[in-house]
CSV table of C-alpha atoms in Angstrom, one decimal:
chain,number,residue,atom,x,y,z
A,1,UNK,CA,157.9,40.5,-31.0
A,2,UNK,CA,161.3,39.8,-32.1
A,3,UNK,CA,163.0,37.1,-31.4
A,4,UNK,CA,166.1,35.7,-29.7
A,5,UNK,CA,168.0,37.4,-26.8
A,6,UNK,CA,166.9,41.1,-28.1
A,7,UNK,CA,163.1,40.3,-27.5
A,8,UNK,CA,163.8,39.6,-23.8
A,9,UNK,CA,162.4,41.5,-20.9
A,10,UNK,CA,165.1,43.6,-19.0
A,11,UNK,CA,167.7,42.9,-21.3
A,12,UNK,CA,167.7,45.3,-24.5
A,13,UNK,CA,170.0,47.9,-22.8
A,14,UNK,CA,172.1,50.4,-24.3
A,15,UNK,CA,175.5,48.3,-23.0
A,16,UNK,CA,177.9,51.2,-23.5
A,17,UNK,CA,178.4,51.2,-19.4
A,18,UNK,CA,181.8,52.7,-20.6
A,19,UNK,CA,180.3,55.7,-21.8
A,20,UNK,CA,178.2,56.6,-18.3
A,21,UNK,CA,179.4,59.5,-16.6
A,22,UNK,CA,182.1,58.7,-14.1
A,23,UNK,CA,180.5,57.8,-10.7
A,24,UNK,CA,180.5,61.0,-9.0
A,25,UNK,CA,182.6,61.7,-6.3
A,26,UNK,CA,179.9,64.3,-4.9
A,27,UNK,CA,176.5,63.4,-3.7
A,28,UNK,CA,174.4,65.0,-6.3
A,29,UNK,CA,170.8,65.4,-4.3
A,30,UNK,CA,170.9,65.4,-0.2
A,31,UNK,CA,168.7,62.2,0.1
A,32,UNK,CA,167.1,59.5,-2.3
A,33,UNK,CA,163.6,58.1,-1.3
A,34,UNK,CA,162.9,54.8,-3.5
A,35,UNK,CA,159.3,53.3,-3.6
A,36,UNK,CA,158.4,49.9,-5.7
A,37,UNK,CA,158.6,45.9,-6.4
A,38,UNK,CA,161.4,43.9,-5.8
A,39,UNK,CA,163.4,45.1,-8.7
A,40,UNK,CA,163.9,47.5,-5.7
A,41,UNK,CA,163.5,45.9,-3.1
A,42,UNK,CA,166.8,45.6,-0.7
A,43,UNK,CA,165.7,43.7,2.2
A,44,UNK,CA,161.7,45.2,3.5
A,45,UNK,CA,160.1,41.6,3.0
A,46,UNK,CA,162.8,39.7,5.2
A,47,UNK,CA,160.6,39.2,8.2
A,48,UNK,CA,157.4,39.5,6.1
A,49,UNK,CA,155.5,36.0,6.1
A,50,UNK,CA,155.8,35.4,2.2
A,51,UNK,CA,157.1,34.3,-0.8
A,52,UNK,CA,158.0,37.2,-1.9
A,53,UNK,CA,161.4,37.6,-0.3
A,54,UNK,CA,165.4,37.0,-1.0
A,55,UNK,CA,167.3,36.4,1.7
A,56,UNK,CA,168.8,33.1,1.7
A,57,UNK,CA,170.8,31.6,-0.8
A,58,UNK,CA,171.8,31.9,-3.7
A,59,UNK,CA,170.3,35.6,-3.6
A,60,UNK,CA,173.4,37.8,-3.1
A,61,UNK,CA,176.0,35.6,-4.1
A,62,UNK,CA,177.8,38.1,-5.7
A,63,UNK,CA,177.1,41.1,-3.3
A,64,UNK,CA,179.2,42.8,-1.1
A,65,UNK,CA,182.0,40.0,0.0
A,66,UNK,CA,180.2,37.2,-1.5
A,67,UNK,CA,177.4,35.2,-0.2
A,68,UNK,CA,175.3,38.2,1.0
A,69,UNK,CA,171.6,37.3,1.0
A,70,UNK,CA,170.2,40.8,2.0
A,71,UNK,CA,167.1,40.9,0.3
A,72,UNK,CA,167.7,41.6,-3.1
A,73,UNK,CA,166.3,39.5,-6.0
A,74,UNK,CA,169.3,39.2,-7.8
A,75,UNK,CA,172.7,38.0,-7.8
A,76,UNK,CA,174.4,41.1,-6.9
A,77,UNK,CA,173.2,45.0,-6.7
A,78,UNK,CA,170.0,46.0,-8.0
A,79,UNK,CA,168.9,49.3,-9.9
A,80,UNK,CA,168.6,51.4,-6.8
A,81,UNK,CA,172.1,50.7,-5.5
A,82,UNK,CA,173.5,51.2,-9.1
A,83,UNK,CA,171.9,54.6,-9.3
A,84,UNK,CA,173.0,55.4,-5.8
A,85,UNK,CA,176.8,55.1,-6.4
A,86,UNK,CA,176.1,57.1,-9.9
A,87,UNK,CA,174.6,59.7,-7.7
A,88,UNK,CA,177.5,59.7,-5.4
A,89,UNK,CA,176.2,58.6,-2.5
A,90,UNK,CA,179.2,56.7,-0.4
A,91,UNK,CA,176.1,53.6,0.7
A,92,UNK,CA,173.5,51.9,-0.1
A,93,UNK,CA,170.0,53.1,0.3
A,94,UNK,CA,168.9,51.1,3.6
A,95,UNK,CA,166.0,50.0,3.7
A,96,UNK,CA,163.0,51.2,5.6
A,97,UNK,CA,162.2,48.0,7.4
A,98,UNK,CA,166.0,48.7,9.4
A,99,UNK,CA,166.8,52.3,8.9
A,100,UNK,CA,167.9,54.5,11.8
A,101,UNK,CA,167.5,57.9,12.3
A,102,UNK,CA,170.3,58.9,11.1
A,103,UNK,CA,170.3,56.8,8.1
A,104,UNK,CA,166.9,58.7,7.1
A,105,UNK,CA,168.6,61.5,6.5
A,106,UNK,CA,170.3,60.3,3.5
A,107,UNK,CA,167.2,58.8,2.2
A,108,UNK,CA,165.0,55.1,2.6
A,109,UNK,CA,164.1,52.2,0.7
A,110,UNK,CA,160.7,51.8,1.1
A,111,UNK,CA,160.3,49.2,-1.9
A,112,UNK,CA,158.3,45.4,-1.1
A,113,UNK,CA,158.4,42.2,-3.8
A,114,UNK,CA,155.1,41.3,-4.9
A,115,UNK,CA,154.0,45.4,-4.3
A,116,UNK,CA,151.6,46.8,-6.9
A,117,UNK,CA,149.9,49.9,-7.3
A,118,UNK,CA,146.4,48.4,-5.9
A,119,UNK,CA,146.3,47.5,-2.6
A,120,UNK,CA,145.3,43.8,-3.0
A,121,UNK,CA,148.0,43.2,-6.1
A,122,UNK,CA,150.1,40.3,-4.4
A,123,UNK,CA,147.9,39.1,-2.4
A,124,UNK,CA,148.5,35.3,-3.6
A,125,UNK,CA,152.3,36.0,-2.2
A,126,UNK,CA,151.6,36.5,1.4
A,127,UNK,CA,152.5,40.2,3.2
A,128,UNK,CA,153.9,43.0,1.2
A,129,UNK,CA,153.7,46.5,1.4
A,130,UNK,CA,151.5,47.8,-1.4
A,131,UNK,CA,152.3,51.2,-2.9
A,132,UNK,CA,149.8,53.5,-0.4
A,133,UNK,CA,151.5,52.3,2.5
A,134,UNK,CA,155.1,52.7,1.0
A,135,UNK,CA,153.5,56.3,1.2
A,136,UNK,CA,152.2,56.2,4.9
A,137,UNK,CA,155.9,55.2,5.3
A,138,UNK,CA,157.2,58.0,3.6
A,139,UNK,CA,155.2,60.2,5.7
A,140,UNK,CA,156.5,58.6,9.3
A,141,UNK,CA,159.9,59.1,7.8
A,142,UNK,CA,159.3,63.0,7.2
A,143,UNK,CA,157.9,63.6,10.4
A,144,UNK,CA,161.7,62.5,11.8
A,145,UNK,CA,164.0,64.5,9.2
A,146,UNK,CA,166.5,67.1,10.9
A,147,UNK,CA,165.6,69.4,7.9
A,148,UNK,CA,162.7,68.9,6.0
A,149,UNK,CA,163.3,71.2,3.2
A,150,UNK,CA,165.7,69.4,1.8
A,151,UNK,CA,162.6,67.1,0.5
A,152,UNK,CA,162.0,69.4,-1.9
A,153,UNK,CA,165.8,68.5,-3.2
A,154,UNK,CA,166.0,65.2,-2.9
A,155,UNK,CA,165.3,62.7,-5.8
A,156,UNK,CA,162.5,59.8,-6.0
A,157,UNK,CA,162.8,57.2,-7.9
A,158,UNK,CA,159.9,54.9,-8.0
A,159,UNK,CA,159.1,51.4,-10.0
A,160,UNK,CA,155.7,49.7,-9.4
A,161,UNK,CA,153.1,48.2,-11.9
A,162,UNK,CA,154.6,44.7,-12.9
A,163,UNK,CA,152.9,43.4,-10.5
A,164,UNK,CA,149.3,44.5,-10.6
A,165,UNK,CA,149.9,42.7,-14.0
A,166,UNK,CA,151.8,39.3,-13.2
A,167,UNK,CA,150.6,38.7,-9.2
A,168,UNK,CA,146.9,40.2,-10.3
A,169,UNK,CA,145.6,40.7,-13.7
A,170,UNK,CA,147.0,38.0,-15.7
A,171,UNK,CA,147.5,35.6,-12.0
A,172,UNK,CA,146.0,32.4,-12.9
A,173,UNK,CA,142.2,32.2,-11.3
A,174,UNK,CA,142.7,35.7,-11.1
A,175,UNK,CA,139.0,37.3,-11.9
A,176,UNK,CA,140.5,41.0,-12.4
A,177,UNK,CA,141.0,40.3,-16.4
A,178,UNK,CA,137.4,39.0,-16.7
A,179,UNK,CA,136.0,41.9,-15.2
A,180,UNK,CA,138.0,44.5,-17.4
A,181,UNK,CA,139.4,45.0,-20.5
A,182,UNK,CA,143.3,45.7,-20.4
A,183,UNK,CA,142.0,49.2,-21.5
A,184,UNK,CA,139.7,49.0,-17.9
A,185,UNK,CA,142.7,48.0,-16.1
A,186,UNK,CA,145.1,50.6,-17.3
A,187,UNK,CA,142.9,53.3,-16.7
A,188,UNK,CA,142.1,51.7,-12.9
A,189,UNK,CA,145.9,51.9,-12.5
A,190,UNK,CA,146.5,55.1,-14.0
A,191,UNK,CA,143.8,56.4,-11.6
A,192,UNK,CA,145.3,55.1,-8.5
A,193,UNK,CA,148.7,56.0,-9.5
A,194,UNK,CA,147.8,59.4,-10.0
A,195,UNK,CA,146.5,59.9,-6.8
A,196,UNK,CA,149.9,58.3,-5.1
A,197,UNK,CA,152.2,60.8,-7.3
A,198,UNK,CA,150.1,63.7,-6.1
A,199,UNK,CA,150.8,62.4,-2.6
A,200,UNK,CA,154.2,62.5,-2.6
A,201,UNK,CA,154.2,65.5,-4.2
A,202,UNK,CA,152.1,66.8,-1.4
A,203,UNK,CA,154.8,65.0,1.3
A,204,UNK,CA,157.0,67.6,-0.2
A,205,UNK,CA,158.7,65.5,-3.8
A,206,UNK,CA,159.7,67.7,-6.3
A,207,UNK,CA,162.3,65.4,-8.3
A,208,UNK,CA,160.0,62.1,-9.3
A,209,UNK,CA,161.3,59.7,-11.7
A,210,UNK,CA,159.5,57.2,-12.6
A,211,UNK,CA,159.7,53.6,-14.2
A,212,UNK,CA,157.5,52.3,-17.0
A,213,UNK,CA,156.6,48.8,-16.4
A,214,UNK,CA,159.0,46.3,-18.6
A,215,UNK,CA,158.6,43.5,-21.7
A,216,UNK,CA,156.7,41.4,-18.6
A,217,UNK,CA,155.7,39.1,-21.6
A,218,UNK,CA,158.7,38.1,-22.3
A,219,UNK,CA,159.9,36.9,-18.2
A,220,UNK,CA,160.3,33.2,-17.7
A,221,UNK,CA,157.9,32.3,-15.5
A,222,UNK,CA,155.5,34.1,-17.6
A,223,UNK,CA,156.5,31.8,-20.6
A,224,UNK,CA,155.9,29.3,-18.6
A,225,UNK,CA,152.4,29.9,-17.4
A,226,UNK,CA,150.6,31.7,-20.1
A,227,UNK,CA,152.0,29.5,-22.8
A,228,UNK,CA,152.7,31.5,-25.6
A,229,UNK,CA,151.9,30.5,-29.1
A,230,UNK,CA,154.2,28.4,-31.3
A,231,UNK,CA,156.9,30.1,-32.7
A,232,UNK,CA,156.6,33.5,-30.3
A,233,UNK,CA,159.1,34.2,-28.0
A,234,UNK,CA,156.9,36.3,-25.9
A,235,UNK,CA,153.0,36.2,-24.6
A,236,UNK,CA,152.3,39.0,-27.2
A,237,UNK,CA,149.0,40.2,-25.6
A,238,UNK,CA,151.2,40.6,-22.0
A,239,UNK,CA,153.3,43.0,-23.7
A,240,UNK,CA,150.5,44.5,-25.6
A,241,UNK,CA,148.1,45.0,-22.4
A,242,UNK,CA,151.4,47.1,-21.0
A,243,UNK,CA,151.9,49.4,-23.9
A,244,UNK,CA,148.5,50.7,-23.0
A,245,UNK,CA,149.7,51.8,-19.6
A,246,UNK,CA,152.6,52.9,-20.7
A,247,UNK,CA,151.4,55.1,-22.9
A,248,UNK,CA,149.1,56.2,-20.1
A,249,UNK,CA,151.7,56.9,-17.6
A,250,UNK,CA,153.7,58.7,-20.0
A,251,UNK,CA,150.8,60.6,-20.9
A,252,UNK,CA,150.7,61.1,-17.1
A,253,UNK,CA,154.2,62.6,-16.7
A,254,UNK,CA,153.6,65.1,-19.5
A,255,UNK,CA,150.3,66.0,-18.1
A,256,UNK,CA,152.0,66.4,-14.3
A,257,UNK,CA,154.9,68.8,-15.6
A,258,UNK,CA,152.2,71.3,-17.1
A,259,UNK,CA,149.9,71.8,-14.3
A,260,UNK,CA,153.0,71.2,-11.6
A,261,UNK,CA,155.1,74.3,-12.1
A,262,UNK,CA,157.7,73.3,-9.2
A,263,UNK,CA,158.2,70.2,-9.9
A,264,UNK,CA,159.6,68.0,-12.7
A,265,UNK,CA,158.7,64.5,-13.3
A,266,UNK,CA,160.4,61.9,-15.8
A,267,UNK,CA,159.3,58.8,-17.4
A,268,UNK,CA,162.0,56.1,-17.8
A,269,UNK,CA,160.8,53.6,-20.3
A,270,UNK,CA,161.8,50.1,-19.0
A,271,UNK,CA,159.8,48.6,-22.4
A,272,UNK,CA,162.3,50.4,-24.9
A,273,UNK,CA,165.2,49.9,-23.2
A,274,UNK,CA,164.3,46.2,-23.3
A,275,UNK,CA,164.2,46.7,-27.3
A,276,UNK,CA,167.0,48.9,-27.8
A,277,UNK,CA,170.0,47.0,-26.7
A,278,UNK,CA,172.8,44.4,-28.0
A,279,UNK,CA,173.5,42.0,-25.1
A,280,UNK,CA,175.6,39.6,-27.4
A,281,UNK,CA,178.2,42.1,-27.4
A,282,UNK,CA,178.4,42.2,-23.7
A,283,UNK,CA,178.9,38.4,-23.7
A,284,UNK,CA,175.6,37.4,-22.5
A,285,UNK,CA,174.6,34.4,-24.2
A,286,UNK,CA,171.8,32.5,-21.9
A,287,UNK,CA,168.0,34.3,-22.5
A,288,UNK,CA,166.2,30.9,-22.2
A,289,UNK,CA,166.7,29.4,-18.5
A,290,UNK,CA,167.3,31.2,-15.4
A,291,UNK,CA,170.6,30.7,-13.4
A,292,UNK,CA,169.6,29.5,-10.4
A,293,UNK,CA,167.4,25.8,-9.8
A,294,UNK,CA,163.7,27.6,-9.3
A,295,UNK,CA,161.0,26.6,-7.0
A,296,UNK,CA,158.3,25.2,-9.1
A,297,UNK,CA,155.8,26.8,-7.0
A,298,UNK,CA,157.1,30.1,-6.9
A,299,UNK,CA,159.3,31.0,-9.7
A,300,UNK,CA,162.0,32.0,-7.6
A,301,UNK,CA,165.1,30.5,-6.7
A,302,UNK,CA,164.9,27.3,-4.5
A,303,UNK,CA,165.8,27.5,-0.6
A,304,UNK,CA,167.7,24.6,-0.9
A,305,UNK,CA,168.5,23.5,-4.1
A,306,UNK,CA,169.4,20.3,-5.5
A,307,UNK,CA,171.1,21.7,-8.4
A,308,UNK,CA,174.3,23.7,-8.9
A,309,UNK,CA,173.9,27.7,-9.3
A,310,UNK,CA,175.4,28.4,-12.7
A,311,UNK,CA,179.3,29.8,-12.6
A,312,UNK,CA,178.7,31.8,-15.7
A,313,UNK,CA,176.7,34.2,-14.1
A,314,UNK,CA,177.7,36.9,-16.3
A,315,UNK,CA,176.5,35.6,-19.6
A,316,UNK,CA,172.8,35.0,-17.8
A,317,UNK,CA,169.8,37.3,-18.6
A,318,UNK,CA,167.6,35.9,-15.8
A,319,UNK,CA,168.4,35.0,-12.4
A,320,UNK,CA,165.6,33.4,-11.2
A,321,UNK,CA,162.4,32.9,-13.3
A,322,UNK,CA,161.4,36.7,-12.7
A,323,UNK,CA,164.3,39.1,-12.0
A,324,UNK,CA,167.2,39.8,-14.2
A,325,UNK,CA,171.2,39.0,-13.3
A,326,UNK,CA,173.0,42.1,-11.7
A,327,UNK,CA,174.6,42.8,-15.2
A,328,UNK,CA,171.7,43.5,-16.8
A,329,UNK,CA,170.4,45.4,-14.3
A,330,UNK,CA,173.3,47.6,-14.4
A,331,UNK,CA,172.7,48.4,-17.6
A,332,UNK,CA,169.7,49.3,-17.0
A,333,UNK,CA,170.6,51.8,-14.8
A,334,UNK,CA,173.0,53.2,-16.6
A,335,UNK,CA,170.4,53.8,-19.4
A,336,UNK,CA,168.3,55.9,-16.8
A,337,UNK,CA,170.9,57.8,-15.2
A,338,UNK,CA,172.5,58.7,-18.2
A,339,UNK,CA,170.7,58.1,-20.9
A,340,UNK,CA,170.1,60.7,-24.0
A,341,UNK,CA,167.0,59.2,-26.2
A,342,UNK,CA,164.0,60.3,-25.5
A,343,UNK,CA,162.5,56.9,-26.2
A,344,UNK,CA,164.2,56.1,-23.1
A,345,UNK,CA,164.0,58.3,-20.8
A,346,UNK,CA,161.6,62.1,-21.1
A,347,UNK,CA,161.9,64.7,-20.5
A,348,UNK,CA,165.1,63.9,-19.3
A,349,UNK,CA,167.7,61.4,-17.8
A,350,UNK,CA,168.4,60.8,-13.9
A,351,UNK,CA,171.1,62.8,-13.9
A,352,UNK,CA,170.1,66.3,-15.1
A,353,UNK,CA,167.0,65.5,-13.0
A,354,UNK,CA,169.3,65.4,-9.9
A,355,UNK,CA,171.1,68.6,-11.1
A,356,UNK,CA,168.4,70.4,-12.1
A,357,UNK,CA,166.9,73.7,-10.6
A,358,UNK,CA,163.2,73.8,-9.3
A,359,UNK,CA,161.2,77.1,-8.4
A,360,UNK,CA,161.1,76.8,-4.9
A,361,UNK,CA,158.2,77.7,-2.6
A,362,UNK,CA,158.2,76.7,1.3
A,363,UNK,CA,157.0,73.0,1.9
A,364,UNK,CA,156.1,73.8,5.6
């Protein structure tokens, strides 16, 4: 792995924000339904018992007003709400956990920290809403549309994986990696996502983008548990383990778009946009420490810190020990929505996957 800033997880973006398309001033797709981690997640754990949740201080400091713990792991927005206002849309994607009836109609958040594809990824974080009931969720929601045929036009975005690999496979005392090979695993997941894409397909998706699973070697607390070898910036065989699904999900996608004729999934790849970027030019300086004093049990910010939140915020790759600072998650998003590389996002980017034109055939 490379080292310095570029070799960080999240943070190898392609910067040029400047060259996104303008944020539209017309919703693109009638709804958005998100599904994933907490690099989604906008408030679904708040009332969850565990530790997997973000709202209370300093989570939010820079959203909204200021000082607005909602429930996202960051400073500010995160990916979905970036991508929202690219898409047009004039709010927020609520999240399922408060949505009203008529906020379903533009679309739900159903996404949970410490969620993983497997039903028992998380576990060691207390309650979470694994990816099959994000689905069940989905399907409640459906049943109370105004007009479900606009399903079939509206755009999912989903992000899940990280976990089965940080809160399961590589947890420490965790037997999953004695049992399987990180060939075993990946195929387990790849199984089980599978089946979960063919759901929502069945629930009536036909616009699916979806995220690889990022440089999770190279996040802080990760560092700090696995204990990389001298001189590496990264836990190399973390990163390696996660090429192999990778390669397997994009494998996936392409597999999908031939036998799904009326639909069209795309594969964003978190892991190359964590290579492909320059984050020196866009002031960011800090790849090392997280911005916020962390709990030393769980990684994450402390409830009531003893230490000063940094001011620079700005020139911070990490937040916390696991989630990025709002401006590199914005560059992330950019990279999806509008990306061009192929390395990045195939077959195509966000956008044209919002404009684009499906054969349609009646969903009920």
């Amino acid at each position: 792995m490379a080292n310095g800033i570029e070799r960080l997880v999240f943070i190898g973006m392609l910067f040029s924000i400047q060259n996104i398309l303008m944020v539209q001033s017309q919703q693109q797709v009638p709804c958005l339904y998100v599904f994933g981690d907490s690099l989604f997640d906008n408030g679904n754990n708040n009332n969850l018992s565990t530790t997997a949740r973000a709202n209370y201080y300093p989570y939010g400091i820079d959203y909204g007003n200021g000082n607005e713990p909602t429930g996202r792991f960051t400073n500010g927005r995160n990916i979905v709400d970036y991508l929202a206002e690219f898409l047009g849309f004039e709010h927020p994607i609520p999240p399922f956990a408060n949505a009203t009836r008529d906020d379903i109609q533009n679309g739900v958040n159903y996404a949970s920290g410490g969620a993983g594809i497997l039903n028992n990824t998380g576990i060691n974080l207390g309650e979470r809403i694994p990816m099959n009931y994000q689905l069940i969720n989905h399907r409640l929601t459906s049943l109370r549309l105004v007009n479900r045929q606009n399903l079939g036009k509206c755009l999912y975005i989903i992000n899940v994986g990280s976990n089965d690999y940080i809160n399961n496979y590589y947890l420490p005392g965790s037997q999953t990696s004695t049992q399987f090979t990180p060939g075993e695993f990946a195929d387990i997941l790849i199984q089980n996502y599978t089946a979960q894409l063919q759901t929502l397909y069945n629930l009536g998706a036909r616009k699916i983008a979806v995220f690889s699973v990022g440089l999770i070697g190279c996040v802080l607390q990760m560092i700090k548990s696995h204990s990389p070898p001298t001189g590496s910036g990264c836990v190399d065989s973390i990163n390696y383990a996660v090429i192999l699904f990778n390669n397997k999900l994009k494998e996936l996608v392409v597999q999908l778009n031939t036998q799904i004729r009326d639909a069209t999934f795309t594969y964003i790849d978190s892991f190359a946009i964590s290579t492909s970027g320059n984050l020196i030019a866009r002031g960011v300086k800090v790849a090392t420490a997280p911005c916020c004093m962390v709990s030393t049990i769980t990684g994450q910010c402390a409830e009531n810190p003893t230490k000063p939140l940094c001011n620079n915020r700005n020139e911070y790759v990490f937040f916390d020990n696991f989630h990025p600072t709002s401006i590199v998650i914005s560059a992330t998003a950019a990279s999806a929505y509008n990306g061009l590389s192929p390395l990045i996002v195939n077959p195509i980017n966000i956008h044209d996957l919002a404009l684009a034109i499906l054969p349609t055939k009646s969903l009920y």
